Short mmCIF file of C-alpha atoms in Angstrom, two decimals:
data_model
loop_
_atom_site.label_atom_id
_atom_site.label_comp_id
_atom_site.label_asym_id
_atom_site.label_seq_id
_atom_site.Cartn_x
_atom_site.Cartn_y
_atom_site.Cartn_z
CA UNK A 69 -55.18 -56.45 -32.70
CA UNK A 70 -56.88 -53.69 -30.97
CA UNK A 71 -59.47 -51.15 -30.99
CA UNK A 72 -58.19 -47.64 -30.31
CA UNK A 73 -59.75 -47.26 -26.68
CA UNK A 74 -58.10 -50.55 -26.06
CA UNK A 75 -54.32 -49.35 -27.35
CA UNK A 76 -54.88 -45.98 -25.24
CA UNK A 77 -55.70 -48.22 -22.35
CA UNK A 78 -52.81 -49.83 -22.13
CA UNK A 79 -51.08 -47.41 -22.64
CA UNK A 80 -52.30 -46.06 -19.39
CA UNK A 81 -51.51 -48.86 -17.88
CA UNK A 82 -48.01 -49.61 -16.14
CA UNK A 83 -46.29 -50.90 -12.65
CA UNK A 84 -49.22 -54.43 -12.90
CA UNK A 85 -46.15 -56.72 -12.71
CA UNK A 86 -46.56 -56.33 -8.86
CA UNK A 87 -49.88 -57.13 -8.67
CA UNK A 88 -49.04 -60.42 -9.47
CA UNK A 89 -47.66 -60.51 -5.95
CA UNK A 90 -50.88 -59.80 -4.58
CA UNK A 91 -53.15 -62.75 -2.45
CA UNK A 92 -55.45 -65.58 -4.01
CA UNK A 93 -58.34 -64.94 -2.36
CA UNK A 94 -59.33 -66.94 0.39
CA UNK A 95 -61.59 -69.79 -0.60
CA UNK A 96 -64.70 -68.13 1.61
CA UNK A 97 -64.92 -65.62 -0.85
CA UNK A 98 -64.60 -66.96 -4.18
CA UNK A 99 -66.65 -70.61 -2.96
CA UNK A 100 -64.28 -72.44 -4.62
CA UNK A 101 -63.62 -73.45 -7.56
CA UNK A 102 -65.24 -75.88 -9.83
CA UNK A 103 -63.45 -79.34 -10.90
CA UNK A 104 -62.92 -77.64 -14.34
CA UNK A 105 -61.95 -74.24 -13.37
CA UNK A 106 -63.31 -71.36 -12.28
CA UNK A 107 -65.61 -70.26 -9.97
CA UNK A 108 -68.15 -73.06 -8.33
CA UNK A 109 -70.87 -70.59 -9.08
CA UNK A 110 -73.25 -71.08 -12.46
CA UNK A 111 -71.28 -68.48 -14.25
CA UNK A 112 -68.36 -69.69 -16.39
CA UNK A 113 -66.24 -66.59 -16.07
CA UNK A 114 -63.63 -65.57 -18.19
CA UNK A 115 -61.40 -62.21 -19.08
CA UNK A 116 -59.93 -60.57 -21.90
CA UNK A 117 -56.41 -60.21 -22.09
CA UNK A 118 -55.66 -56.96 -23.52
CA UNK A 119 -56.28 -54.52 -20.76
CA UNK A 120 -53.73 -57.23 -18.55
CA UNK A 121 -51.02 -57.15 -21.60
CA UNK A 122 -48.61 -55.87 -19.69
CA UNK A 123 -48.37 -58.86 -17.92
CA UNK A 124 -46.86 -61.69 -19.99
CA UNK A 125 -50.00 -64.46 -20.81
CA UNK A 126 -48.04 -67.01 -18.29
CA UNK A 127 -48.25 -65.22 -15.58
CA UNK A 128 -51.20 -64.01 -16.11
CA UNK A 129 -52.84 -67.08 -16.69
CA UNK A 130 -51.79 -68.51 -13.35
CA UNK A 131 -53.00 -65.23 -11.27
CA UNK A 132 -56.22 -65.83 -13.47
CA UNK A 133 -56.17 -69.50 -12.62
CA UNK A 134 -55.24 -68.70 -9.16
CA UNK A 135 -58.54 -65.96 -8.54
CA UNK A 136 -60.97 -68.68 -10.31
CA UNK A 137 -61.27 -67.86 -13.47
CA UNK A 138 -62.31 -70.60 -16.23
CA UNK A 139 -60.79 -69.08 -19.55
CA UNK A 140 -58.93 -66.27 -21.01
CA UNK A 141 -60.58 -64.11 -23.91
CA UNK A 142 -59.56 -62.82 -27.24
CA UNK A 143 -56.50 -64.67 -28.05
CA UNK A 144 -54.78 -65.22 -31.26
CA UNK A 145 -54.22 -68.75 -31.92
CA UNK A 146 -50.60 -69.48 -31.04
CA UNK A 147 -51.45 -67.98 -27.35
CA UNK A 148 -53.90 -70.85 -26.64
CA UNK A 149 -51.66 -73.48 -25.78
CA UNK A 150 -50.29 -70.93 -22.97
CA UNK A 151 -53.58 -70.46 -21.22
CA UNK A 152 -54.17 -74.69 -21.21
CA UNK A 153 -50.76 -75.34 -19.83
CA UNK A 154 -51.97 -73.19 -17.23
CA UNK A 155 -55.48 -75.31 -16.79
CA UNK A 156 -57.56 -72.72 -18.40
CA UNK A 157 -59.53 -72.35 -21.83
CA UNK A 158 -59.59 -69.86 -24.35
CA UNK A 159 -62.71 -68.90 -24.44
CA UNK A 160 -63.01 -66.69 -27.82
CA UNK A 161 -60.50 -66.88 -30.24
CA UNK A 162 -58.91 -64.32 -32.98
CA UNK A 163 -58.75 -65.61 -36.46
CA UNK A 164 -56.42 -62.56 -37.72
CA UNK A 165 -53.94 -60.16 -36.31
CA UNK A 166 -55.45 -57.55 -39.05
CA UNK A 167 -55.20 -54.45 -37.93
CA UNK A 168 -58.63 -52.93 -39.02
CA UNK A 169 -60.06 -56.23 -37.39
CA UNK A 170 -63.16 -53.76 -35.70
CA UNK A 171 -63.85 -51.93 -38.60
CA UNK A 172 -63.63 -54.44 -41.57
CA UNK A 173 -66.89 -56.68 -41.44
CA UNK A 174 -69.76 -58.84 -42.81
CA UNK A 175 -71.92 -55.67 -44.04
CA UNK A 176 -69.02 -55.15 -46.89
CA UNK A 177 -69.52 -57.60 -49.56
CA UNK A 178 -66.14 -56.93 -51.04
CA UNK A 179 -64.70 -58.30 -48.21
CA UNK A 180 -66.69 -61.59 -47.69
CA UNK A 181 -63.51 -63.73 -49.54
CA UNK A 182 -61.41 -62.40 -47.35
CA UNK A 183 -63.16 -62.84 -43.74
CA UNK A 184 -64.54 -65.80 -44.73
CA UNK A 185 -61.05 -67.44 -46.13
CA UNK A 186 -59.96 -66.19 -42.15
CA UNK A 187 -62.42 -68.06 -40.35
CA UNK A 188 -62.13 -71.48 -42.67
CA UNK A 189 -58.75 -71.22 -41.50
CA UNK A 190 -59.29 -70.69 -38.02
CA UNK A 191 -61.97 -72.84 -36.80
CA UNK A 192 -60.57 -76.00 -37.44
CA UNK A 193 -57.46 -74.99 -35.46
CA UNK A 194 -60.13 -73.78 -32.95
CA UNK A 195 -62.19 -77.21 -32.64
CA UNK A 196 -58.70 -78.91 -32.23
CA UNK A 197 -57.27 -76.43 -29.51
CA UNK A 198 -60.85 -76.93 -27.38
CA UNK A 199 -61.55 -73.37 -28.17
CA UNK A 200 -65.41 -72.74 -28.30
CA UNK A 201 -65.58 -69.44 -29.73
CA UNK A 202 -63.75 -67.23 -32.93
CA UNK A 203 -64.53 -63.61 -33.00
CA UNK A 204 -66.35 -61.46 -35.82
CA UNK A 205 -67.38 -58.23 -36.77
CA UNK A 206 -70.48 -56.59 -38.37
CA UNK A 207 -68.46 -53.44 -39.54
CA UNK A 208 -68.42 -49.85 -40.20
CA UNK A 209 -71.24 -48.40 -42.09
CA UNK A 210 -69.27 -46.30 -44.44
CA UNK A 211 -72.80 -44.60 -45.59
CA UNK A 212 -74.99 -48.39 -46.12
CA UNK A 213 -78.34 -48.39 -43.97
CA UNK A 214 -79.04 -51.12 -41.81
CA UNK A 215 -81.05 -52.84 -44.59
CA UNK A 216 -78.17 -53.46 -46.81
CA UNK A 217 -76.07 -54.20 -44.33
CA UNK A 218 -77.86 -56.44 -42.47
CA UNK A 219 -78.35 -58.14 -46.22
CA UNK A 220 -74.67 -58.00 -46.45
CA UNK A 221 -73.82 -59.90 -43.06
CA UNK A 222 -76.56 -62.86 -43.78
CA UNK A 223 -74.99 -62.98 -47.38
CA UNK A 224 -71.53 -63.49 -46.04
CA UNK A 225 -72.34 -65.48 -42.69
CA UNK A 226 -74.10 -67.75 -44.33
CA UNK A 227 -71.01 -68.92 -46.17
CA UNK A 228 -68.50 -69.66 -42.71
CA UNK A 229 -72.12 -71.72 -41.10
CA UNK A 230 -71.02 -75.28 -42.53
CA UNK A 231 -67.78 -74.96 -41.24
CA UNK A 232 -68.50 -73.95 -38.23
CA UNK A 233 -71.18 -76.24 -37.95
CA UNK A 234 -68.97 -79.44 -38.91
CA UNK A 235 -66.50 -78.28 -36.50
CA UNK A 236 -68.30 -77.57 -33.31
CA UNK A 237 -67.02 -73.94 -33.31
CA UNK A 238 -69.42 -70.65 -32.66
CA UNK A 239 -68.60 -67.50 -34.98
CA UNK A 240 -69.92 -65.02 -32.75
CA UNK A 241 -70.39 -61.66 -33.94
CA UNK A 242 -69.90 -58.58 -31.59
CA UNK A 243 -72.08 -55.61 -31.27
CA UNK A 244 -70.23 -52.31 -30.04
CA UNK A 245 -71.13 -49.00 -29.43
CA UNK A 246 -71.06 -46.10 -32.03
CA UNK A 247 -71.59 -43.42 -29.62
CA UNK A 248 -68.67 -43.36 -27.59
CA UNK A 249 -65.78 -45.89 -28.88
CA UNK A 250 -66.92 -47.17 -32.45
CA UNK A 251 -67.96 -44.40 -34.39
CA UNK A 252 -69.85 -45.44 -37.55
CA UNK A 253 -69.76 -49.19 -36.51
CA UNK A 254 -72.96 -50.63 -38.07
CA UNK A 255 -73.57 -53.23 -35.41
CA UNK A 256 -74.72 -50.97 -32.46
CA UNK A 257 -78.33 -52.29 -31.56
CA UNK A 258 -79.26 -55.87 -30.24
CA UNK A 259 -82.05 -55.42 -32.70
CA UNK A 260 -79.70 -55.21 -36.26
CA UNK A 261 -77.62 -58.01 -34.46
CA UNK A 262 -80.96 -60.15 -33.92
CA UNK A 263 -81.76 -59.70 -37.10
CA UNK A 264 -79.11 -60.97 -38.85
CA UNK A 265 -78.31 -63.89 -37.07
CA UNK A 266 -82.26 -64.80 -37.48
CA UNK A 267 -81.31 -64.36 -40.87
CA UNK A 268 -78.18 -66.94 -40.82
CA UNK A 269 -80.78 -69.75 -38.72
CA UNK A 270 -77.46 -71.52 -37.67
CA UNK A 271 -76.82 -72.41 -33.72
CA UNK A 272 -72.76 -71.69 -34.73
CA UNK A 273 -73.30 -68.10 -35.71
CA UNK A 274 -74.34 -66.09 -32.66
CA UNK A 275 -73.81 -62.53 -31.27
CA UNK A 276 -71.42 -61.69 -28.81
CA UNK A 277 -73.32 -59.04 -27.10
CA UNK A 278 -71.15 -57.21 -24.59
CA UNK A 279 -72.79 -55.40 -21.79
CA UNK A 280 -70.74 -52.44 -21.64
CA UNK A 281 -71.57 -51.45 -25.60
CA UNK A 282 -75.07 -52.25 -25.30
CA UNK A 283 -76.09 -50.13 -21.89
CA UNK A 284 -74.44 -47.49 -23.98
CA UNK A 285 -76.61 -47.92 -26.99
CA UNK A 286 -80.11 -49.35 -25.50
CA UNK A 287 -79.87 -49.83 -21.70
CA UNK A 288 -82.63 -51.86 -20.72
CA UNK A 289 -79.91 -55.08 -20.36
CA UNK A 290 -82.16 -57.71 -18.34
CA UNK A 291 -85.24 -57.49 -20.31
CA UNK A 292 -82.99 -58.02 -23.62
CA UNK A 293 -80.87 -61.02 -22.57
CA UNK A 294 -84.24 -63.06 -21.46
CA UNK A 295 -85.68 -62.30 -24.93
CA UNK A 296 -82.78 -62.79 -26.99
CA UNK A 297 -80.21 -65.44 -24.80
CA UNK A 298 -81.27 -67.70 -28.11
CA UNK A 299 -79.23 -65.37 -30.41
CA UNK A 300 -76.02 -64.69 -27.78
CA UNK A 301 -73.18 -66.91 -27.45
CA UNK A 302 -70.91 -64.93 -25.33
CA UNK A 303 -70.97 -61.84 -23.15
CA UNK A 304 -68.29 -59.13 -22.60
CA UNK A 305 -68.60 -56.95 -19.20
CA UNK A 306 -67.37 -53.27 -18.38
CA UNK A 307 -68.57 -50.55 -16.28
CA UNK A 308 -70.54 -47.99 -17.84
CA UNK A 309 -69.42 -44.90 -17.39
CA UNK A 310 -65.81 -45.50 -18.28
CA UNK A 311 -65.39 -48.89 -18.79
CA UNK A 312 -64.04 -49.21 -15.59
CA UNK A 313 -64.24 -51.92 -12.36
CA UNK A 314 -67.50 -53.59 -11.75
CA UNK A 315 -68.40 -51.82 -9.01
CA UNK A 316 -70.53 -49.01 -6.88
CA UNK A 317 -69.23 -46.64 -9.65
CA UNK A 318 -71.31 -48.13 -12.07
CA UNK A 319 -74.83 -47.79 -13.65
CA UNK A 320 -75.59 -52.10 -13.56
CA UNK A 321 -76.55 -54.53 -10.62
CA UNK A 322 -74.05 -57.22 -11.97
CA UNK A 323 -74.71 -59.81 -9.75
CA UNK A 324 -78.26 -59.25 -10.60
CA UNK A 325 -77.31 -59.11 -14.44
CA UNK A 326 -75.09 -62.26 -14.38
CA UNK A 327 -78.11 -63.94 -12.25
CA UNK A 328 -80.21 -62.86 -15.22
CA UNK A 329 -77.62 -64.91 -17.54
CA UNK A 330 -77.62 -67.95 -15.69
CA UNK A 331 -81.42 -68.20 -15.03
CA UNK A 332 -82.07 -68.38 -18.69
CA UNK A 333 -79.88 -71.23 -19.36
CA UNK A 334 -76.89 -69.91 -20.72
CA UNK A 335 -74.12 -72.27 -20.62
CA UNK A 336 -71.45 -70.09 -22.40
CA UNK A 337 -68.43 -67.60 -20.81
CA UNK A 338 -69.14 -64.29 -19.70
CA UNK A 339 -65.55 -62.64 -19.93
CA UNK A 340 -64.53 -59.47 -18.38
CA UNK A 341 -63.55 -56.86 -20.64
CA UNK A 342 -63.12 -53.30 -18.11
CA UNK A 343 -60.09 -51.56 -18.23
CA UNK A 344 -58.48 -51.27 -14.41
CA UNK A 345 -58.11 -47.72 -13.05
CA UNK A 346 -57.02 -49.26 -9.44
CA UNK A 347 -54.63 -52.43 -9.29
CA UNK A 348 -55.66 -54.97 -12.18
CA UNK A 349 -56.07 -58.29 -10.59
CA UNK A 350 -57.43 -56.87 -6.96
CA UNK A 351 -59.65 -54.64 -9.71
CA UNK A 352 -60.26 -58.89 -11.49
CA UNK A 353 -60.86 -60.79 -8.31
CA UNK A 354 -63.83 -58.05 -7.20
CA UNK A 355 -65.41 -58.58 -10.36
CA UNK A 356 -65.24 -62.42 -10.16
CA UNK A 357 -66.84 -62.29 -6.78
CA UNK A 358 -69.50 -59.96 -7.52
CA UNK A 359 -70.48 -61.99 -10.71
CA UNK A 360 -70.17 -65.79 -8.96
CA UNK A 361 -73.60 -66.76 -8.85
#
């Protein structure tokens, strides 16, 4: 299931299959890699799948493997075992192939039976597969304020928390921009997002706040991960403007960012999510090495 930026991006997308023929990089420059997988750096780093798709998940979990990556993100749940065989984790799982997955969320009361019934059924298949996280959504506003949706979301988290709980599994719930990819999507400030999960008070309900969405929305990134990290269990990356490569194109400092991550604590994934406009994995292994820490 994907977002419509997402579908146009790989649609873009073609000739990758040769990457694959492309180097590891050479153990200088990537420091090694940890006993457990990825990088030997602070940062567990992962990347989501979809803007790779056209390379099938094996192979792509051995290049990932291969440039020191730890996990592979945003995979539905008969996927997983093809990441482990390759020695790496998925780091966020899907609980649904639904396609209005982004739009359909915890501010919608009418739905709560429905997402809800989703995760129940997913997180237990999560805790046994080693998979940490399961993906959720706040939701379009479809004319509620932030009051009553924020109301909404606490209603309806607050019903998936002793599963998730029991099970050792974090619901994280991802904040998007509505200014350029999610129009009307009610979760769009780290503020709404803080508030609800204060709301929820459980340590397995936590946002997924994704870097690209957020410098969209609110910018000031470093000063809002130190004073939130308490309410963020994972972290998506992409280059703002475009949501392309990590690099000297690009408004952030992400070594500087991904320091900020690891200096408050954070023991979670931090998964890149950018869509390649040069060769994919050359494109991956730049962004692992400017985020190893």
């Amino acid at each position: 299931m994907m977002s419509i930026d997402r579908r146009e991006a790989l649609a873009r997308m073609a000739g990758v299959t040769g990457a694959l023929l492309s180097p590891v990089l050479p153990a200088a420059q990537t420091r090694g890699r940890a006993a457990s997988g990825g990088t030997a750096g602070r940062l567990k780093q992962s990347v989501s799948y979809w803007p790779y798709s056209k390379i099938p998940l094996p192979e792509f979990a051995k290049a990932a493997k291969n440039i020191g990556l730890a996990a592979v993100d945003l995979l539905q749940p008969e996927e997983w075992p093809v990441v482990r065989d390759a020695g790496l984790t998925c780091s966020m799982g899907y609980p649904t192939k639904r396609g209005d997955f982004l739009s359909t969320g915890f501010n919608d009361p009418t739905k709560h039976d429905m997402l809800v019934d989703e995760l129940e059924r997913t997180v237990p298949l999560a805790a046994a597969a080693g998979v940490p996280n399961v993906i959720a959504m706040f939701g379009n506003r479809k004319g509620r304020s932030d009051e009553e949706g924020a109301a909404n979301c606490i209603t309806g988290l607050k019903r998936i928390t002793a599963a998730a709980e029991r099970h050792g599994v974090t619901v994280c719930v991802e904040l998007l921009n509505s200014k350029v990819d999610h129009k009307d999507y009610m979760g769009d400030r780290t503020a709404f997002g803080v508030k609800v999960m204060e709301g929820v008070g459980s340590p397995r309900v936590k946002l997924l706040y994704d870097i690209y969405h957020m410098q969209i929305m609110e910018g000031d990134i470093i000063r809002t991960i130190r004073n939130h990290i308490a309410h963020i269990g994972h972290f998506h990356t992409g280059g703002v403007p475009g949501r392309h490569e990590l690099d000297d194109t690009q408004e952030l400092n992400w070594r500087t960012v991904c320091k900020t991550i690891v200096d408050t604590g954070y023991q979670g994934y931090v998964a890149h999510e950018f869509m390649p406009s040069r060769d994919p994995l050359t494109s991956l292994k730049e962004a692992v090495i400017s985020c190893d820490v």
